[in-house]
Coordinates of C-alpha atoms and ligand atoms in Angstrom, one line a residue:
X1 CA 137.8 93.1 160.8
X2 CA 136.3 93.0 157.4
X3 CA 135.4 96.4 155.9
X4 CA 132.5 94.8 153.9
X5 CA 128.8 94.7 154.8
X6 CA 128.0 91.2 155.9
X7 CA 125.3 90.4 153.3
X8 CA 126.8 87.0 152.6
X9 CA 127.7 84.1 154.9
X10 CA 131.2 83.8 153.5
X11 CA 133.4 80.8 154.2
X12 CA 137.1 81.4 154.8
X13 CA 138.1 79.9 151.5
X14 CA 139.1 82.1 148.5
X15 CA 139.3 80.7 145.0
X16 CA 142.3 82.2 143.3
X17 CA 142.5 80.3 140.1
X18 CA 140.2 78.3 137.7
X19 CA 140.8 75.8 134.9
X20 CA 137.8 74.5 132.9
X21 CA 135.4 73.0 135.5
X22 CA 137.8 73.2 138.4
X23 CA 138.5 75.9 141.0
X24 CA 141.7 76.2 143.1
X25 CA 141.9 77.8 146.5
X26 CA 144.9 79.8 147.9
X27 CA 146.4 76.6 149.4
X28 CA 146.3 75.0 145.9
X29 CA 143.4 72.6 146.8
X30 CA 141.4 71.6 143.7
X31 CA 137.6 71.5 143.6
X32 CA 135.1 70.3 141.0
X33 CA 132.6 73.1 140.6
X34 CA 129.0 72.1 140.7
X35 CA 127.9 75.7 141.5
X36 CA 129.2 77.8 138.5
X37 CA 129.3 80.9 140.7
X38 CA 125.5 80.5 141.2
X39 CA 124.6 79.6 137.6
X40 CA 127.0 82.1 136.0
X41 CA 130.0 80.3 134.5
X42 CA 127.7 77.8 132.7
X43 CA 130.6 76.9 130.3
X44 CA 133.2 76.6 133.0
X45 CA 136.2 78.8 132.6
X46 CA 136.0 78.4 128.9
X47 CA 139.1 79.2 126.7
X48 CA 136.9 80.7 123.9
X49 CA 135.4 83.2 126.4
X50 CA 138.8 84.1 127.8
X51 CA 140.2 84.6 124.3
X52 CA 137.3 86.9 123.3
X53 CA 137.7 89.0 126.5
X54 CA 141.5 89.4 125.9
X55 CA 141.0 90.3 122.3
X56 CA 138.3 92.9 123.2
X57 CA 140.4 94.4 126.0
X58 CA 143.2 94.9 123.4
X59 CA 140.8 96.9 121.2
X60 CA 138.3 98.9 123.4
X61 CA 136.4 97.9 126.5
X62 CA 133.7 100.6 126.9
X63 CA 131.8 103.0 124.7
X64 CA 128.6 104.9 125.7
X65 CA 125.3 103.8 124.4
X66 CA 125.1 106.9 122.3
X67 CA 127.2 105.3 119.7
X68 CA 126.7 102.2 117.5
X69 CA 127.6 99.0 119.2
X70 CA 127.8 96.2 116.6
X71 CA 128.6 93.7 119.4
X72 CA 125.2 94.4 121.0
X73 CA 123.6 93.8 117.6
X74 CA 125.6 90.6 117.2
X75 CA 124.5 89.2 120.6
X76 CA 120.9 90.3 120.1
X77 CA 120.9 88.4 116.7
X78 CA 122.3 85.3 118.5
X79 CA 119.7 85.5 121.3
X80 CA 116.7 86.1 119.1
X81 CA 117.5 84.0 116.0
X82 CA 114.3 84.0 113.9
X83 CA 112.0 84.8 116.8
X84 CA 110.2 88.2 116.9
X85 CA 111.9 90.0 119.8
X86 CA 114.0 93.1 120.5
X87 CA 116.7 93.3 123.2
X88 CA 117.7 95.7 125.9
X89 CA 121.0 95.2 127.6
X90 CA 121.7 96.0 131.3
X91 CA 124.0 94.6 134.0
X92 CA 122.2 92.1 136.2
X93 CA 119.1 90.0 136.6
X94 CA 117.4 92.5 138.9
X95 CA 117.9 95.2 136.3
X96 CA 116.6 93.0 133.5
X97 CA 113.5 92.4 135.6
X98 CA 113.1 96.1 136.3
X99 CA 113.2 96.7 132.5
X100 CA 110.5 93.9 132.1
X101 CA 108.3 95.5 134.7
X102 CA 108.6 98.9 133.2
X103 CA 108.0 98.0 129.6
X104 CA 105.0 95.8 130.7
X105 CA 103.4 98.7 132.6
X106 CA 104.0 101.3 129.9
X107 CA 103.0 99.1 127.0
X108 CA 99.7 98.1 128.6
X109 CA 98.9 101.3 130.5
X110 CA 98.1 99.0 133.4
X111 CA 99.9 98.6 136.7
X112 CA 99.2 95.2 138.3
X113 CA 101.6 92.3 137.9
X114 CA 100.9 88.9 139.2
X115 CA 103.9 86.9 140.3
X116 CA 104.1 83.8 142.5
X117 CA 104.7 82.8 146.1
X118 CA 108.2 81.6 146.7
X119 CA 109.5 83.3 143.5
X120 CA 112.8 85.2 143.4
X121 CA 113.3 88.1 141.0
X122 CA 116.0 90.2 142.6
X123 CA 117.0 92.7 145.2
X124 CA 116.1 96.2 143.8
X125 CA 112.9 97.7 144.9
X126 CA 110.9 96.6 141.8
X127 CA 112.3 93.1 141.5
X128 CA 112.2 92.7 145.3
X129 CA 108.5 93.7 145.3
X130 CA 107.9 91.2 142.5
X131 CA 109.5 88.5 144.7
X132 CA 107.0 86.3 146.5
X133 CA 109.1 85.7 149.7
X134 CA 108.6 87.9 152.8
X135 CA 112.1 87.2 154.1
X136 CA 113.7 89.0 151.2
X137 CA 111.6 92.2 151.9
X138 CA 111.8 92.3 155.7
X139 CA 112.8 95.6 157.2
X140 CA 112.8 97.6 153.9
X141 CA 109.4 99.3 154.4
X142 CA 106.9 99.7 151.6
X143 CA 107.8 98.2 148.3
X144 CA 106.6 99.0 144.8
X145 CA 102.8 98.6 144.9
X146 CA 100.6 96.5 142.5
X147 CA 102.3 93.2 142.8
X148 CA 99.9 90.2 143.6
X149 CA 101.2 86.8 144.5
X150 CA 99.5 83.6 143.1
X151 CA 100.1 80.0 144.1
X152 CA 102.7 78.4 141.8
X153 CA 101.3 75.7 139.6
X154 CA 97.7 76.8 140.3
X155 CA 95.9 78.6 137.4
X156 CA 92.7 79.2 139.4
X157 CA 94.8 81.2 141.9
X158 CA 96.0 83.4 139.0
X159 CA 92.5 83.8 137.7
X160 CA 91.3 84.9 141.1
X161 CA 93.9 87.7 141.2
X162 CA 93.5 88.9 137.6
X163 CA 91.3 91.7 136.4
X164 CA 91.2 94.5 133.8
X165 CA 94.0 96.1 135.8
X166 CA 96.4 93.2 135.2
X167 CA 99.4 94.2 133.0
X168 CA 101.3 91.0 133.2
X169 CA 102.0 87.6 134.9
X170 CA 105.7 87.0 135.7
X171 CA 107.2 83.7 136.6
X172 CA 110.3 81.5 136.8
X173 CA 109.7 78.1 135.0
X174 CA 111.9 76.5 137.6
X175 CA 111.8 78.4 140.9
X176 CA 115.6 78.5 141.7
X177 CA 116.4 80.3 144.9
X178 CA 113.4 78.9 146.9
X179 CA 114.3 75.3 146.2
X180 CA 114.5 74.2 142.5
X181 CA 110.8 73.7 141.8
X182 CA 110.0 73.1 138.2
X183 CA 106.6 74.4 136.9
X184 CA 104.1 71.7 135.8
X185 CA 103.8 71.5 132.0
X186 CA 99.9 71.7 132.0
X187 CA 100.0 74.7 134.2
X188 CA 102.4 76.6 132.0
X189 CA 100.5 75.9 128.8
X190 CA 97.2 76.8 130.4
X191 CA 98.7 80.0 131.9
X192 CA 100.1 81.0 128.5
X193 CA 96.7 80.5 126.8
X194 CA 94.9 82.4 129.6
X195 CA 97.3 85.3 129.3
X196 CA 96.7 85.4 125.5
X197 CA 92.9 85.3 125.9
X198 CA 92.9 88.0 128.5
X199 CA 95.5 90.2 126.7
X200 CA 97.8 89.9 129.7
X201 CA 101.6 89.9 129.0
X202 CA 103.5 86.8 130.0
X203 CA 107.0 87.5 131.4
X204 CA 109.4 84.6 132.0
X205 CA 112.3 85.3 134.3
X206 CA 115.1 83.2 132.7
X207 CA 117.8 84.8 134.8
X208 CA 118.7 81.4 136.3
X209 CA 117.1 79.0 133.9
X210 CA 118.3 80.6 130.7
X211 CA 121.5 80.2 128.7
X212 CA 121.4 76.4 128.5
X213 CA 121.0 75.8 132.2
X214 CA 118.1 73.4 131.7
X215 CA 119.5 71.9 128.5
X216 CA 117.7 74.3 126.1
X217 CA 118.9 77.8 125.4
X218 CA 115.7 79.1 127.2
X219 CA 113.6 77.0 129.6
X220 CA 110.4 78.1 127.9
X221 CA 111.4 75.9 125.0
X222 CA 110.7 72.8 127.2
X223 CA 107.1 74.0 127.6
X224 CA 106.3 74.9 124.0
X225 CA 105.4 78.5 124.8
X226 CA 106.8 81.9 123.8
X227 CA 106.6 84.6 126.4
X228 CA 105.9 88.3 125.5
X229 CA 108.9 89.2 127.5
X230 CA 111.8 87.3 129.0
X231 CA 114.9 88.2 131.0
X232 CA 118.4 86.9 131.2
X233 CA 121.6 87.6 133.2
X234 CA 123.8 85.0 135.1
X235 CA 125.1 82.8 132.3
X236 CA 124.7 85.3 129.5
X237 CA 128.3 86.4 129.4
X238 CA 129.7 83.4 131.4
X239 CA 130.9 85.5 134.3
X240 CA 131.1 89.1 133.1
X241 CA 128.3 91.2 134.6
X242 CA 125.4 91.6 132.1
X243 CA 121.6 91.4 131.9
X244 CA 119.1 91.5 129.1
X245 CA 115.4 92.0 128.6
X246 CA 113.9 90.6 125.5
X247 CA 110.4 91.7 124.4
X248 CA 108.2 91.1 121.4
X249 CA 108.7 93.7 118.7
X250 CA 105.2 95.0 119.2
X251 CA 106.3 96.4 122.6
X252 CA 108.8 98.8 121.0
X253 CA 106.2 101.6 121.2
X254 CA 106.7 101.6 124.9
X255 CA 110.5 101.8 124.9
X256 CA 111.7 104.6 122.7
X257 CA 114.1 107.5 123.0
X258 CA 114.7 108.4 126.7
X259 CA 112.3 105.7 128.1
X260 CA 114.9 103.7 129.8
X261 CA 118.7 103.2 129.8
X262 CA 121.9 102.1 131.5
X263 CA 125.4 103.5 131.4
X264 CA 127.2 100.2 131.4
X265 CA 124.4 98.1 129.8
X266 CA 125.8 96.0 126.9
X267 CA 129.3 97.1 127.6
X268 CA 131.9 95.9 125.0
X269 CA 133.6 93.4 127.3
X270 CA 130.3 91.9 128.4
X271 CA 129.1 91.7 124.8
X272 CA 132.4 90.1 123.6
X273 CA 132.0 87.4 126.3
X274 CA 128.3 87.0 125.6
X275 CA 128.9 86.5 121.9
X276 CA 131.7 84.0 122.5
X277 CA 129.5 82.1 125.0
X278 CA 126.6 82.0 122.5
X279 CA 128.9 80.6 119.8
X280 CA 129.8 77.7 122.1
X281 CA 126.1 77.2 123.2
X282 CA 125.0 77.2 119.6
X283 CA 127.6 74.7 118.4
X284 CA 125.9 71.7 116.9
X285 CA 124.8 69.2 119.5
X286 CA 126.1 71.2 122.4
X287 CA 122.7 71.8 124.1
X288 CA 121.5 68.3 123.3
X289 CA 124.5 66.9 125.1
X290 CA 123.9 69.2 128.0
X291 CA 120.3 68.0 128.3
X292 CA 121.4 64.4 128.1
X293 CA 124.2 64.8 130.6
X294 CA 122.1 66.9 133.0
X295 CA 119.3 64.3 132.8
X296 CA 121.9 61.5 133.4
X297 CA 123.1 63.3 136.5
X298 CA 119.6 63.7 137.8
X299 CA 118.7 60.1 137.1
X300 CA 121.9 58.8 138.7
X301 CA 121.3 60.8 141.8
X302 CA 117.6 59.7 141.9
X303 CA 118.6 56.0 141.8
X304 CA 121.6 56.4 144.1
X305 CA 119.6 58.3 146.8
X306 CA 116.4 56.3 146.5
X307 CA 115.6 55.0 149.9
X308 CA 118.2 57.2 151.6
X309 CA 116.5 58.4 154.8
X310 CA 118.3 61.8 154.5
X311 CA 116.8 62.6 151.1
X312 CA 113.1 63.3 150.5
X313 CA 113.3 64.2 146.8
X314 CA 115.6 64.7 143.8
X315 CA 114.1 67.0 141.2
X316 CA 115.0 69.5 138.5
X317 CA 115.3 70.2 134.8
X318 CA 118.5 69.6 132.8
X319 CA 121.5 70.8 134.7
X320 CA 119.4 72.6 137.4
X321 CA 119.0 70.0 140.1
X322 CA 117.7 70.1 143.7
X323 CA 118.2 67.4 146.4
X324 CA 115.7 67.9 149.1
X325 CA 117.0 66.8 152.4
X326 CA 116.3 66.5 156.1
X327 CA 120.0 67.1 157.0
X328 CA 121.7 70.4 157.9
X329 CA 122.5 72.2 154.7
X330 CA 125.7 73.9 156.0
X331 CA 127.1 70.6 157.1
X332 CA 126.4 68.9 153.7
X333 CA 128.0 71.8 151.8
X334 CA 131.1 71.7 154.0
X335 CA 131.3 67.9 153.7
X336 CA 131.2 68.1 149.9
X337 CA 133.8 70.9 149.9
X338 CA 136.1 68.9 152.1
X339 CA 135.9 66.1 149.5
X340 CA 136.6 68.6 146.7
X341 CA 133.1 69.4 145.4
X342 CA 131.4 72.8 145.4
X343 CA 127.6 72.8 145.7
X344 CA 125.0 75.3 146.6
X345 CA 121.8 75.5 148.7
X346 CA 118.3 76.7 147.9
X347 CA 115.5 77.5 150.3
X348 CA 115.7 75.9 153.7
X349 CA 116.1 72.2 152.8
X350 CA 117.6 71.8 149.3
X351 CA 121.1 71.2 148.1
X352 CA 121.2 72.9 144.7
X353 CA 123.5 71.8 141.8
X354 CA 124.1 74.2 138.9
X355 CA 127.1 72.4 137.3
X356 CA 128.9 73.6 134.1
X357 CA 127.3 72.3 130.9
X358 CA 130.7 71.3 129.8
X359 CA 131.3 68.5 132.3
X360 CA 132.9 65.4 130.9
X361 CA 131.5 62.0 131.7
X362 CA 134.5 61.4 134.1
X363 CA 133.7 64.7 135.9
X364 CA 130.0 63.9 136.2
X365 CA 130.9 60.5 137.7
X366 CA 133.4 62.2 140.0
X367 CA 130.7 64.5 141.3
X368 CA 128.2 61.7 141.7
X369 CA 130.7 59.6 143.7
X370 CA 131.4 62.5 146.1
X371 CA 127.7 63.2 146.6
X372 CA 127.2 59.5 147.3
X373 CA 129.8 59.7 150.1
X374 CA 128.3 63.0 151.4
X375 CA 124.8 61.6 151.7
X376 CA 126.0 58.2 153.0
Ligands
PLP1 N1 115.8 86.3 138.9 C1 116.2 85.1 139.2 C2 115.3 83.9 138.8 C3 117.3 84.8 139.9 O1 117.7 83.6 140.3 C4 118.1 85.9 140.3 C5 119.4 85.7 141.1 O2 119.6 84.7 141.7 C6 117.7 87.2 139.9 C7 116.6 87.4 139.2 C8 118.5 88.4 140.3 O3 119.7 88.5 139.5 P1 120.9 89.4 140.0 O4 121.5 88.9 141.2 O5 121.9 89.3 138.8 O6 120.4 90.8 140.1

């Protein structure tokens, strides 16, 4: 009998080794990974990240946040570039969103935050309350008050919920967990303009969409907007636990000595891995190639699955792809795995693909061929 709480529907397989974009189970079976540990090892098991972790472990792996941490400064520089943000480091996506909620409330002196139906922002009380899905909150009693849920892609619904009490609007630009739903471009630009006019902060949850996942460093770059606050985690350190909240410099009045903190946040090992990951992501042409390859994957799947009675839609952005299906998701995942491909699900009817951005053309075509067999 397992001594673990049964939060996850685990299969019997354990991955014991990884090389590049492949995973190996205890029996030595090799799998092509189109899941990246749920959007985490975005660069695969990359040698530069491994080298950085080993080198950092040789020197020192943790210091308290009471001392200078030049690695945090280095990662913040790489994340911010010439934009006007400051960074706060924590350990997960939920924590990054907690920091976003806290700074938005304190900076505005207002409490209401509008999020969206079918959104997912995490499992802590604040981030769970921000989440627009009842199934995530069931049985946990009262959540954090003052979250209101608008219809995704519908500005009039946001307008109806907003008032002088609204501190912020918070959204994913591709809703990941609920089924890989990209936001419409017109909606996003109009929402950003509305928030600016009304002095409402715009928070983009980039926990799943960030770090190159959609073929840009941040998904908001696709939409030509700049949020007041955005959050990162998952791919930030390519597999070492980390989260980050980035907010416009003007918000620094709300986060000063003692306002917020984290013992482990921005830990040296996480920062060494994040810095190495960002070096790879920022290599010339890397993200452009990821966008081209992700779009190629999506287009190949679209044409291959067009007319397939089991598939209702293929959609996504860059390397974040959903295949909406009428088939049983568990059976599809198992069929792909039997053929050596690891895929994910999202919502109740979507096979979700979050492949490594480092896939070669041959690996892309290998994955496409397996998916063709799975949906045949
Ligand atoms: N926000 C989004 C958009 C996510 O997809 C997730 C996790 O799937 C989270 C927040 C929560 O991140 P974490 O599991 O690291 O707390």
